[in-house]
PDB file of C-alpha atoms in Angstrom:
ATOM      1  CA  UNK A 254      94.926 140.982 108.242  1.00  0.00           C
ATOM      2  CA  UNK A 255      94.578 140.839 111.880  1.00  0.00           C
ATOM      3  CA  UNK A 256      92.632 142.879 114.598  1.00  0.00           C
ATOM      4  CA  UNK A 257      94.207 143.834 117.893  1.00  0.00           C
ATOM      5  CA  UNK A 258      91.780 141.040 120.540  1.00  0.00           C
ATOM      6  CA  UNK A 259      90.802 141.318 123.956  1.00  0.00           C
ATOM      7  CA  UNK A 260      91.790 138.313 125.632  1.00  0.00           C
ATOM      8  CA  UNK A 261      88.829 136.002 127.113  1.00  0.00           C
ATOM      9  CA  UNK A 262      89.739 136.365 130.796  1.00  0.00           C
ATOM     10  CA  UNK A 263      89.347 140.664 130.596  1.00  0.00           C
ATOM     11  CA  UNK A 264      86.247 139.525 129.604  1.00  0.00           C
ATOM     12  CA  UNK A 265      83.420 141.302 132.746  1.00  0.00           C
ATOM     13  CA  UNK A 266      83.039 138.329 135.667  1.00  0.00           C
ATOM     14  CA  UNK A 267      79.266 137.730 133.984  1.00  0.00           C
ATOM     15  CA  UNK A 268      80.013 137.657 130.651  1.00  0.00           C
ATOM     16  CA  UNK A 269      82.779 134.235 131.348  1.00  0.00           C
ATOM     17  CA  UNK A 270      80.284 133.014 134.042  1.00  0.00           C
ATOM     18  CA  UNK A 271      77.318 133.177 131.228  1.00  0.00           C
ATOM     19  CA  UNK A 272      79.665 131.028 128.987  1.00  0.00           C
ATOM     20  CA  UNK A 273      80.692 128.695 131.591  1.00  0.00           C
ATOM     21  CA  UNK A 274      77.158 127.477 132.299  1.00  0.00           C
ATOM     22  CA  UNK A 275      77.653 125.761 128.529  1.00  0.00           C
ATOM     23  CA  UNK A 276      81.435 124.919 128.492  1.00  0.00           C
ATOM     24  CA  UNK A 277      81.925 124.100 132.404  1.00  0.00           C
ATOM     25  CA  UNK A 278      84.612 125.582 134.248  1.00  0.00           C
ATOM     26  CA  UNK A 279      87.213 127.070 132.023  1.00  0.00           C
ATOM     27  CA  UNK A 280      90.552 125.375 133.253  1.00  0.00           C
ATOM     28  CA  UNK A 281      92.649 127.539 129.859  1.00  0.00           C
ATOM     29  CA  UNK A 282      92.180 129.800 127.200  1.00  0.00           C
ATOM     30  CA  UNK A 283      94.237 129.950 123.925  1.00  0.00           C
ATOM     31  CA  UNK A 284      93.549 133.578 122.061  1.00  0.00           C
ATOM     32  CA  UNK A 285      93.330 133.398 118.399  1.00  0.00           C
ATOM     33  CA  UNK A 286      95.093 135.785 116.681  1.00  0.00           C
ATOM     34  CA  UNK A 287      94.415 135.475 113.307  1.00  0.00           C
ATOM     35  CA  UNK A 288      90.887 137.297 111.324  1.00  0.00           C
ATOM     36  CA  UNK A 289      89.559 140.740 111.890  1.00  0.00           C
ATOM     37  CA  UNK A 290      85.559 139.844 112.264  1.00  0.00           C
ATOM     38  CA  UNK A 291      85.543 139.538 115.857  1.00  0.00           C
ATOM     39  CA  UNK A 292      86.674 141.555 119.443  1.00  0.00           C
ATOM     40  CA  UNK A 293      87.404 138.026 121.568  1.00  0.00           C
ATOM     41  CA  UNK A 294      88.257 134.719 119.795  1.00  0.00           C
ATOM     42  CA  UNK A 295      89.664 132.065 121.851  1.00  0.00           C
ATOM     43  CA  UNK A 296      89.734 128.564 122.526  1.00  0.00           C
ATOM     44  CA  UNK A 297      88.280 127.397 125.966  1.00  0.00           C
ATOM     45  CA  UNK A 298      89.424 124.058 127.441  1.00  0.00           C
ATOM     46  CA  UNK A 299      87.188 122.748 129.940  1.00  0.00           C
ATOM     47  CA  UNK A 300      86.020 119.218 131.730  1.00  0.00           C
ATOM     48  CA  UNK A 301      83.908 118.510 129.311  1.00  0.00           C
ATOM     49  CA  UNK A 302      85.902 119.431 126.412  1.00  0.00           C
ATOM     50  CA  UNK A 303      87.583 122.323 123.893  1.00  0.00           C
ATOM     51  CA  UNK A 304      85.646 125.280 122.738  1.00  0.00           C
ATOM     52  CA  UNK A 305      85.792 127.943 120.375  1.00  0.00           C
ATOM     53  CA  UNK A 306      84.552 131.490 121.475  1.00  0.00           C
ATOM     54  CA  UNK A 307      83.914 134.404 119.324  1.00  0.00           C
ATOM     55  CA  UNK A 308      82.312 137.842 119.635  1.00  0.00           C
ATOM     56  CA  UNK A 309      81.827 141.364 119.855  1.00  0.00           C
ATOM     57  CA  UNK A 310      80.328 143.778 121.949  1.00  0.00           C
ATOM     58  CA  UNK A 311      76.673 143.996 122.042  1.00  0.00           C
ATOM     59  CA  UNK A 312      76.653 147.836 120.444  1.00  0.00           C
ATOM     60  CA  UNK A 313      79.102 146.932 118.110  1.00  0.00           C
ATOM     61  CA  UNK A 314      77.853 148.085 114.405  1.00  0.00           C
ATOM     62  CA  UNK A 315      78.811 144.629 112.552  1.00  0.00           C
ATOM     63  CA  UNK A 316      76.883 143.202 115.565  1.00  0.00           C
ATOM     64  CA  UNK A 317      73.984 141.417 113.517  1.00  0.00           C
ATOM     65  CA  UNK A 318      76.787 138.907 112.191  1.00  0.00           C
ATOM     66  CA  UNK A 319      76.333 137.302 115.148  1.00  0.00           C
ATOM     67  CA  UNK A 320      72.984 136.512 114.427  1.00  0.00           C
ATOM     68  CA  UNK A 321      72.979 135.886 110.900  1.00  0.00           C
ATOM     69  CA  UNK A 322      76.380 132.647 112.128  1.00  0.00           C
ATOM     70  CA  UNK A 323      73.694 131.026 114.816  1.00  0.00           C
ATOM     71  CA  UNK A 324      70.825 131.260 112.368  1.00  0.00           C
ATOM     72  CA  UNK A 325      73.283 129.763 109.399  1.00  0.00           C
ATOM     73  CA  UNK A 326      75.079 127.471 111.676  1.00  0.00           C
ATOM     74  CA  UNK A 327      72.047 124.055 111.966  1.00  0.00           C
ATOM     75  CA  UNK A 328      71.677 124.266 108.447  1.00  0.00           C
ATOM     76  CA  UNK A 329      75.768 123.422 107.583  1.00  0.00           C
ATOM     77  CA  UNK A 330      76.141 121.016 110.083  1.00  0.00           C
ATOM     78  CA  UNK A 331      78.432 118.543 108.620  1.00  0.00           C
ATOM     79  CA  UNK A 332      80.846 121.546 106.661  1.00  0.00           C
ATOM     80  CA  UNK A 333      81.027 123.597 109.880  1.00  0.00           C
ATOM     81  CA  UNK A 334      81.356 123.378 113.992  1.00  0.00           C
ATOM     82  CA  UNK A 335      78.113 123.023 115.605  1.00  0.00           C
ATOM     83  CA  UNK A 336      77.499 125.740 117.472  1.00  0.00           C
ATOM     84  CA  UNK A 337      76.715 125.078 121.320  1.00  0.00           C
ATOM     85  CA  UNK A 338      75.178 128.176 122.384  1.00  0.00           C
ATOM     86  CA  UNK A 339      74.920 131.993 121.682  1.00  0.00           C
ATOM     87  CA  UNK A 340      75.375 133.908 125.091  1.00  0.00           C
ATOM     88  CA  UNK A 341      74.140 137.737 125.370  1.00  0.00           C
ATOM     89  CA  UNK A 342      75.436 139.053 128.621  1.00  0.00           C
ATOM     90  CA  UNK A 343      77.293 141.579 129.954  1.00  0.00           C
ATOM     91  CA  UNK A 344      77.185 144.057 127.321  1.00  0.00           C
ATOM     92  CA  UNK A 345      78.727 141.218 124.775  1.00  0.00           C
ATOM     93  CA  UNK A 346      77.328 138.409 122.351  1.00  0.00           C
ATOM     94  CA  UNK A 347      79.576 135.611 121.794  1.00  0.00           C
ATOM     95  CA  UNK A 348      79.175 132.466 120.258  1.00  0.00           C
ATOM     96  CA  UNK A 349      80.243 129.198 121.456  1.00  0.00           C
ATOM     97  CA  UNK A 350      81.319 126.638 118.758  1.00  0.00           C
ATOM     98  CA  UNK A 351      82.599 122.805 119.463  1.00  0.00           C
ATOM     99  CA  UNK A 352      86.420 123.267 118.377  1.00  0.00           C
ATOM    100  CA  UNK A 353      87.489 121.603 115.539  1.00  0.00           C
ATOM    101  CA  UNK A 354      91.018 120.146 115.088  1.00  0.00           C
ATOM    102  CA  UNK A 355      92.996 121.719 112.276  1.00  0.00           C
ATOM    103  CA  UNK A 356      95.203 124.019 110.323  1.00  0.00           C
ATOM    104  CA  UNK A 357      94.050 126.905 107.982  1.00  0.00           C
ATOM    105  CA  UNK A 358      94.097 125.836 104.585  1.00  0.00           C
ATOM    106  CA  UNK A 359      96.904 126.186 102.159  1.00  0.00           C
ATOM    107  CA  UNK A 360      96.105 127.446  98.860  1.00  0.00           C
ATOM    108  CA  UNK A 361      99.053 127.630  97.344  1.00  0.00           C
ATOM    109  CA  UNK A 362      99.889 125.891  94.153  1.00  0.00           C
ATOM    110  CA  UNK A 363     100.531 122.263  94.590  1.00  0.00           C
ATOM    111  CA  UNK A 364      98.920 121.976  98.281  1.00  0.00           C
ATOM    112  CA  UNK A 365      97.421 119.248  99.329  1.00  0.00           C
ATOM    113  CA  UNK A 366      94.779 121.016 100.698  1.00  0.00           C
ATOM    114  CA  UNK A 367      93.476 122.000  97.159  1.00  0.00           C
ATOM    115  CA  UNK A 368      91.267 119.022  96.764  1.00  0.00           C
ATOM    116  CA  UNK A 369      89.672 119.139 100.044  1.00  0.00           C
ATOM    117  CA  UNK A 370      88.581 122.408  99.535  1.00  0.00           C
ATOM    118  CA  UNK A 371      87.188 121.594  96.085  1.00  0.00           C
ATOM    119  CA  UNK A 372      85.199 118.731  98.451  1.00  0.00           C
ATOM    120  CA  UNK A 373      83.470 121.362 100.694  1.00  0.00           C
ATOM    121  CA  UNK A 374      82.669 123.530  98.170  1.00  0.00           C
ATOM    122  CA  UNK A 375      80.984 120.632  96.312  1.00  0.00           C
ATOM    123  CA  UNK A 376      79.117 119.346 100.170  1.00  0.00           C
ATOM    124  CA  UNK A 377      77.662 123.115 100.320  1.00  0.00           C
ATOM    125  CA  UNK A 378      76.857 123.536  96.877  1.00  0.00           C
ATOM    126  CA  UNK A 379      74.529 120.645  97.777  1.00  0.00           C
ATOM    127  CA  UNK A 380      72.949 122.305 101.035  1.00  0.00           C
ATOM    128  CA  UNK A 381      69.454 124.095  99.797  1.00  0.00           C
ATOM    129  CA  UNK A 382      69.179 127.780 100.740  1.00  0.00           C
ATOM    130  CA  UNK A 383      67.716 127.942 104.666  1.00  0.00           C
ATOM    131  CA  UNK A 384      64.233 129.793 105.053  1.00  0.00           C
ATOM    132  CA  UNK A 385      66.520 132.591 107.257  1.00  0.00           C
ATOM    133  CA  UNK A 386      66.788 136.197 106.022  1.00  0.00           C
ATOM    134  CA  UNK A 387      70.116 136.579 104.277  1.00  0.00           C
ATOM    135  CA  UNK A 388      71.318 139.066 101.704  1.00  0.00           C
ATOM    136  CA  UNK A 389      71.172 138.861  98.631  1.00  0.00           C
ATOM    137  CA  UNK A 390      74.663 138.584  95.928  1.00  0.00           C
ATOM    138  CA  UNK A 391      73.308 141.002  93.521  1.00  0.00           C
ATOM    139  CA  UNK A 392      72.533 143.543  96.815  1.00  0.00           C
ATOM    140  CA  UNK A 393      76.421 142.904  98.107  1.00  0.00           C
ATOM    141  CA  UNK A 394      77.737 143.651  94.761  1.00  0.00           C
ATOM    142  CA  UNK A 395      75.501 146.597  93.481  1.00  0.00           C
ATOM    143  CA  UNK A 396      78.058 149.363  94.225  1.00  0.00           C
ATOM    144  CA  UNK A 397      80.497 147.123  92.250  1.00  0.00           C
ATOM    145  CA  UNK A 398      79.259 146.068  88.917  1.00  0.00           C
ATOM    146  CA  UNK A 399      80.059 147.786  85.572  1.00  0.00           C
ATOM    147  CA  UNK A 400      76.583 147.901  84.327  1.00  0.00           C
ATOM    148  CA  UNK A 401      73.056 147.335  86.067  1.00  0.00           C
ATOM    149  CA  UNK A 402      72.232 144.565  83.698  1.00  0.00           C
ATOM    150  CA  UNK A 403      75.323 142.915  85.397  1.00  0.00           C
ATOM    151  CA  UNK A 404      73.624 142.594  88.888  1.00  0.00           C
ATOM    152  CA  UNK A 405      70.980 139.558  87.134  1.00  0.00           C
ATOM    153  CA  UNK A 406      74.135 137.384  86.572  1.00  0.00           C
ATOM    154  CA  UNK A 407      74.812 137.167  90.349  1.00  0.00           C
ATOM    155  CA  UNK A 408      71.223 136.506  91.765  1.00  0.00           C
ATOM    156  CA  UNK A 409      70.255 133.294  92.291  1.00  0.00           C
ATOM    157  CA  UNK A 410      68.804 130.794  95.498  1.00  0.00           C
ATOM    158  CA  UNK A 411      71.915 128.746  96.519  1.00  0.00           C
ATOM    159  CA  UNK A 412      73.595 129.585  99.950  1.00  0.00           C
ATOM    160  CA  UNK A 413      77.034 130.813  99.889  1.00  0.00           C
ATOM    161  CA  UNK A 414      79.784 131.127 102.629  1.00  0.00           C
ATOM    162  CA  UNK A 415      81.648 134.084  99.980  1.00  0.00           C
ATOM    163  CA  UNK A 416      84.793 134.843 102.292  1.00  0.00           C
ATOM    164  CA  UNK A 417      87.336 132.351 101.699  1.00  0.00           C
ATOM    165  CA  UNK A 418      89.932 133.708 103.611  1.00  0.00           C
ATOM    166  CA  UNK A 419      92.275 130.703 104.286  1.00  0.00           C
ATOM    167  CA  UNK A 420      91.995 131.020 107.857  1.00  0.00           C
ATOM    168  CA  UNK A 421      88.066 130.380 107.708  1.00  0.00           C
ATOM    169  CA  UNK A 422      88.911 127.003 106.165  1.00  0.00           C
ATOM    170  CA  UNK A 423      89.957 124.589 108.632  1.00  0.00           C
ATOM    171  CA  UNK A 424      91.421 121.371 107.427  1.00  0.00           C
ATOM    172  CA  UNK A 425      91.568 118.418 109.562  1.00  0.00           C
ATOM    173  CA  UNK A 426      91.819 114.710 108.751  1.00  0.00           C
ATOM    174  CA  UNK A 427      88.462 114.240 107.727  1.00  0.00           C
ATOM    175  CA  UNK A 428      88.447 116.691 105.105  1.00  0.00           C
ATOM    176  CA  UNK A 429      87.461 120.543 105.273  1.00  0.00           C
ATOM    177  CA  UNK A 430      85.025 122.754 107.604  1.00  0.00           C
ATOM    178  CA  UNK A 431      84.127 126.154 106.919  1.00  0.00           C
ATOM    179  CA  UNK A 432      84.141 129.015 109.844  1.00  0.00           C
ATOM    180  CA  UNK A 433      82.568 132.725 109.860  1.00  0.00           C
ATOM    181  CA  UNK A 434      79.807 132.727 108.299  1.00  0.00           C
ATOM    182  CA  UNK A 435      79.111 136.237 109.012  1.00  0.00           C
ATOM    183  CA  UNK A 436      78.811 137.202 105.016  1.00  0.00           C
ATOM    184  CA  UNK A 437      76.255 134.003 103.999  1.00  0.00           C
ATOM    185  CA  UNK A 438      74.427 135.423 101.517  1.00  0.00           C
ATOM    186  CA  UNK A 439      71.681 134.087  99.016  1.00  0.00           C
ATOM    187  CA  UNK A 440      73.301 134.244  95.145  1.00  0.00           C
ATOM    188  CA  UNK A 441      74.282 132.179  91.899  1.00  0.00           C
ATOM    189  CA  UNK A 442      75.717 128.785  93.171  1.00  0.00           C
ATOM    190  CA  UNK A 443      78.857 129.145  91.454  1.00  0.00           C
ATOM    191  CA  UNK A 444      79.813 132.683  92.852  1.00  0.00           C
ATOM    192  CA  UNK A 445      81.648 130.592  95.708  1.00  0.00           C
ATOM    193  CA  UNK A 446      84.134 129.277  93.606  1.00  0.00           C
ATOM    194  CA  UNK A 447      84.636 132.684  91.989  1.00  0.00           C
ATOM    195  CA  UNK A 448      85.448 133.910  95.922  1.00  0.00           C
ATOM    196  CA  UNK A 449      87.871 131.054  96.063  1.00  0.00           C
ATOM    197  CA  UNK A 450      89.651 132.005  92.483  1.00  0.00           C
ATOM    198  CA  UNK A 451      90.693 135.544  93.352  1.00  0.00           C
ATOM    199  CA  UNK A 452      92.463 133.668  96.698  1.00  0.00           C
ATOM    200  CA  UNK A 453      94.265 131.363  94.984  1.00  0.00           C
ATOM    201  CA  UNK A 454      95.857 133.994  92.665  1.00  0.00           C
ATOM    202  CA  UNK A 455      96.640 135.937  95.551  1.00  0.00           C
ATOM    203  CA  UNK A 456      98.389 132.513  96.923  1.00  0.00           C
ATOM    204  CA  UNK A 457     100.546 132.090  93.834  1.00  0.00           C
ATOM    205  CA  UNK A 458      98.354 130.609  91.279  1.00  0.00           C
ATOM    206  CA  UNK A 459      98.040 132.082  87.652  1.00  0.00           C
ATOM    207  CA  UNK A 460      94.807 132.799  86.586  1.00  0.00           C
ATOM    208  CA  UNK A 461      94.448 129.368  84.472  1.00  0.00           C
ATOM    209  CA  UNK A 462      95.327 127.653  87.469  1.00  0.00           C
ATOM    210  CA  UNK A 463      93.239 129.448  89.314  1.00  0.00           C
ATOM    211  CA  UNK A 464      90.432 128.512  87.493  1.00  0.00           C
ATOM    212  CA  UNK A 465      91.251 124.673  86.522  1.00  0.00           C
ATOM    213  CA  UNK A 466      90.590 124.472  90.549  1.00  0.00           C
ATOM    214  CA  UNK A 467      87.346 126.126  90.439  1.00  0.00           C
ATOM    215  CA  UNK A 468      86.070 124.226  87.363  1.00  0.00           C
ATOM    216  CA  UNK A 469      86.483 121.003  89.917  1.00  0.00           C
ATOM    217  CA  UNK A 470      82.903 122.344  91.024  1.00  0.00           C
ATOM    218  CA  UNK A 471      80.256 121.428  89.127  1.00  0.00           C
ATOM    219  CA  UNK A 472      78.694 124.852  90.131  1.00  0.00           C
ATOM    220  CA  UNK A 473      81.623 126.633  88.185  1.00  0.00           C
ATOM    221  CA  UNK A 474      81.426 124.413  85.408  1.00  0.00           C
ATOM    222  CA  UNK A 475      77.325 125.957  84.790  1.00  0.00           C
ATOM    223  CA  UNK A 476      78.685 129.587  85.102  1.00  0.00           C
ATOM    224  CA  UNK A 477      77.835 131.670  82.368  1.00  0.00           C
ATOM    225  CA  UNK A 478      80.852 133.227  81.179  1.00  0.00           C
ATOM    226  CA  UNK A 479      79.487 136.643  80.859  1.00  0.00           C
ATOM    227  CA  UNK A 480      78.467 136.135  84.659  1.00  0.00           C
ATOM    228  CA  UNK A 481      82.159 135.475  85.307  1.00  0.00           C
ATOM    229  CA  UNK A 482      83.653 137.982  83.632  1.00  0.00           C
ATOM    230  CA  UNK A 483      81.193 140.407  85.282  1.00  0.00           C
ATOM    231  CA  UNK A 484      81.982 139.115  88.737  1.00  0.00           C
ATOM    232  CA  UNK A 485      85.731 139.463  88.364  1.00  0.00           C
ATOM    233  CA  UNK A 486      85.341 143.267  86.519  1.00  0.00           C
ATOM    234  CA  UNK A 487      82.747 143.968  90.135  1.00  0.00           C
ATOM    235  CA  UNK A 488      85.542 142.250  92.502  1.00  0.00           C
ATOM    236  CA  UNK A 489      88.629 144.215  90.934  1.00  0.00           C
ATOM    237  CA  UNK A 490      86.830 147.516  91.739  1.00  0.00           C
ATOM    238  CA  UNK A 491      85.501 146.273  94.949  1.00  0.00           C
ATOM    239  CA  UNK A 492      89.316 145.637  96.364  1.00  0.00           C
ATOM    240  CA  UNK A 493      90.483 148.832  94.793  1.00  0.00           C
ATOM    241  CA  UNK A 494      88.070 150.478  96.968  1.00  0.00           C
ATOM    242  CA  UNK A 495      88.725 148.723  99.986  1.00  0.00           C
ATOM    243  CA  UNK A 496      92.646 149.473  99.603  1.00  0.00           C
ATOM    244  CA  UNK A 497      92.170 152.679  98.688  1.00  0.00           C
ATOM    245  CA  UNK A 498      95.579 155.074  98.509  1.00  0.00           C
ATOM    246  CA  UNK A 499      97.972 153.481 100.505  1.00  0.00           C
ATOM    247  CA  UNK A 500      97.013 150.052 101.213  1.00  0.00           C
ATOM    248  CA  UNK A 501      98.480 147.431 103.950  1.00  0.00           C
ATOM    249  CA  UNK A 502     100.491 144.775 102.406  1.00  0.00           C
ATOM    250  CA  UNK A 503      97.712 141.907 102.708  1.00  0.00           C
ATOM    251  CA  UNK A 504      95.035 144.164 100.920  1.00  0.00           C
ATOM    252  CA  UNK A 505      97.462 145.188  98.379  1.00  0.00           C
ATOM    253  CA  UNK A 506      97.889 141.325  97.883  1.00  0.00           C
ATOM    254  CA  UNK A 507      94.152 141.155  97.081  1.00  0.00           C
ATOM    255  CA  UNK A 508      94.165 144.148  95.398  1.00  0.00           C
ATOM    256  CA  UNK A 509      96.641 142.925  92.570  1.00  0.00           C
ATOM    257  CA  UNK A 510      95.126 139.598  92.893  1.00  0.00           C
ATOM    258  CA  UNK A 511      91.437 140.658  91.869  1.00  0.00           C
ATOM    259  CA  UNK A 512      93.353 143.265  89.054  1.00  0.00           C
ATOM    260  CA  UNK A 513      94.853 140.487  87.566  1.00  0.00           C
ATOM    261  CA  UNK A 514      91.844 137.987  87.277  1.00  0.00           C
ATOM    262  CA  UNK A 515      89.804 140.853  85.839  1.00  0.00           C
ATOM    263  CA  UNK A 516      92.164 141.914  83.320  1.00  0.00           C
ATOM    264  CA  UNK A 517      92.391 137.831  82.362  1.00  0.00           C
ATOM    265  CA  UNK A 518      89.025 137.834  82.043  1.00  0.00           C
ATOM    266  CA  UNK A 519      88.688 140.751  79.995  1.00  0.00           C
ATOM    267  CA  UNK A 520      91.746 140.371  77.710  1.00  0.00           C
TER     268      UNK A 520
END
């Protein structure tokens, strides 16, 4: 799913000359096309090096994500870009982020990306839960769950990225980073690798496979398997409401991707 993006340089004279204090003189700009968080994404090449720049309009509604990536972002140092400065100017808030190398990860079956995914979800299963206000899993998925009862399953104090969207895992040499972490959110620690199951489905895997990849997290391997089944019965009605009648093809991938896992799960 994509967004239609303004490109950096229609950005107003103040708003470029607020992000230029931090980046130098922009001598290009490379507009990212891919996601559907953010107005302006682009990469900013400058004397003193390559930049990522995101945002959205300072009255936009989803606004406060900016806020909740630059309060997450000095706490998963080491899984995600730094972040060099958030600039409010002009009417816009945009981050700045030191631009990592890399491609969006491939989840499909037999990737070689698998097992460097499996790595970062292990590195931020290890990161303790910041002291920032986040939500909370059993909050997010409250509208979702079959019964009430169902919510306790999700709660929990580890500190989860939950939108694993290939394109938010970038995969360099090193190993794996994770971007946009507008949706961090306070829950069980294994709920992450849940996220990740329903994408690899909708990449090709079968729900087995799907879940021998997850269980390479110790997280996963703690889940309660009521817990599980719960989460995949709350994320199959979730997607159906998000695609609603007549979804767009990528949705309708999801869609039929969370159906599936939940009717594994339940069968």
């Amino acid at each position: 799913m994509t967004t239609s993006r303004i490109p950096y340089a229609d950005l107003p004279v103040v708003v470029r000359r607020a992000v230029e204090e931090h980046t130098g003189p922009v001598l290009s700009t490379e507009s990212e096309a891919e996601g559907f968080n953010s107005s302006v994404a682009a990469r900013l090449t400058s004397p003193t090096g390559t930049y990522y720049v995101k945002g959205l309009r300072a009255d936009h509604p989803r606004v406060w994500t900016q806020a909740r990536e630059a309060e997450v972002n000095p706490y998963v140092r080491g899984i995600a870009p730094a972040l060099v400065a958030r600039v409010e100017s002009g009417g816009w808030d945009l981050l700045i982020f030191e631009a990592v190398d890399g491609h969006h990860a491939d989840y499909r079956p037999r990737s070689p990306d698998l097992p460097k995914v499996v790595a970062v979800l292990r590195r931020l299963a290890e990161i303790p839960c910041p002291p920032i206000e986040l939500r909370r899993a059993e909050q997010r998925l409250a509208r979702y769950a079959a019964r009430p009862e169902d919510l306790d399953q999700f709660a929990g104090h580890a500190l989860l990225h939950t939108d694993w969207h290939h394109t938010n895992v970038l995969v360099t040499g090193q190993g794996a980073q994770l971007v946009d972490w507008a949706w961090a959110t306070q829950g069980a620690p294994w709920l992450d690798a849940a996220y990740w199951v329903i994408w690899l489905i909708a990449f090709g895997h079968d729900p087995t496979s799907a879940e021998e990849w997850a269980s390479r997290v110790p997280t996963w391997q703690a889940a309660p398997v009521g817990g599980i089944e719960a989460f995949a019965v709350a994320n199959a009605t979730m997607w159906d409401e998000i695609g609603g009648d007549d979804p767009d093809p990528w949705t309708a991938r999801m869609v039929a991707a969370a159906r599936t896992w939940r009717d594994y799960r339940k069968a």
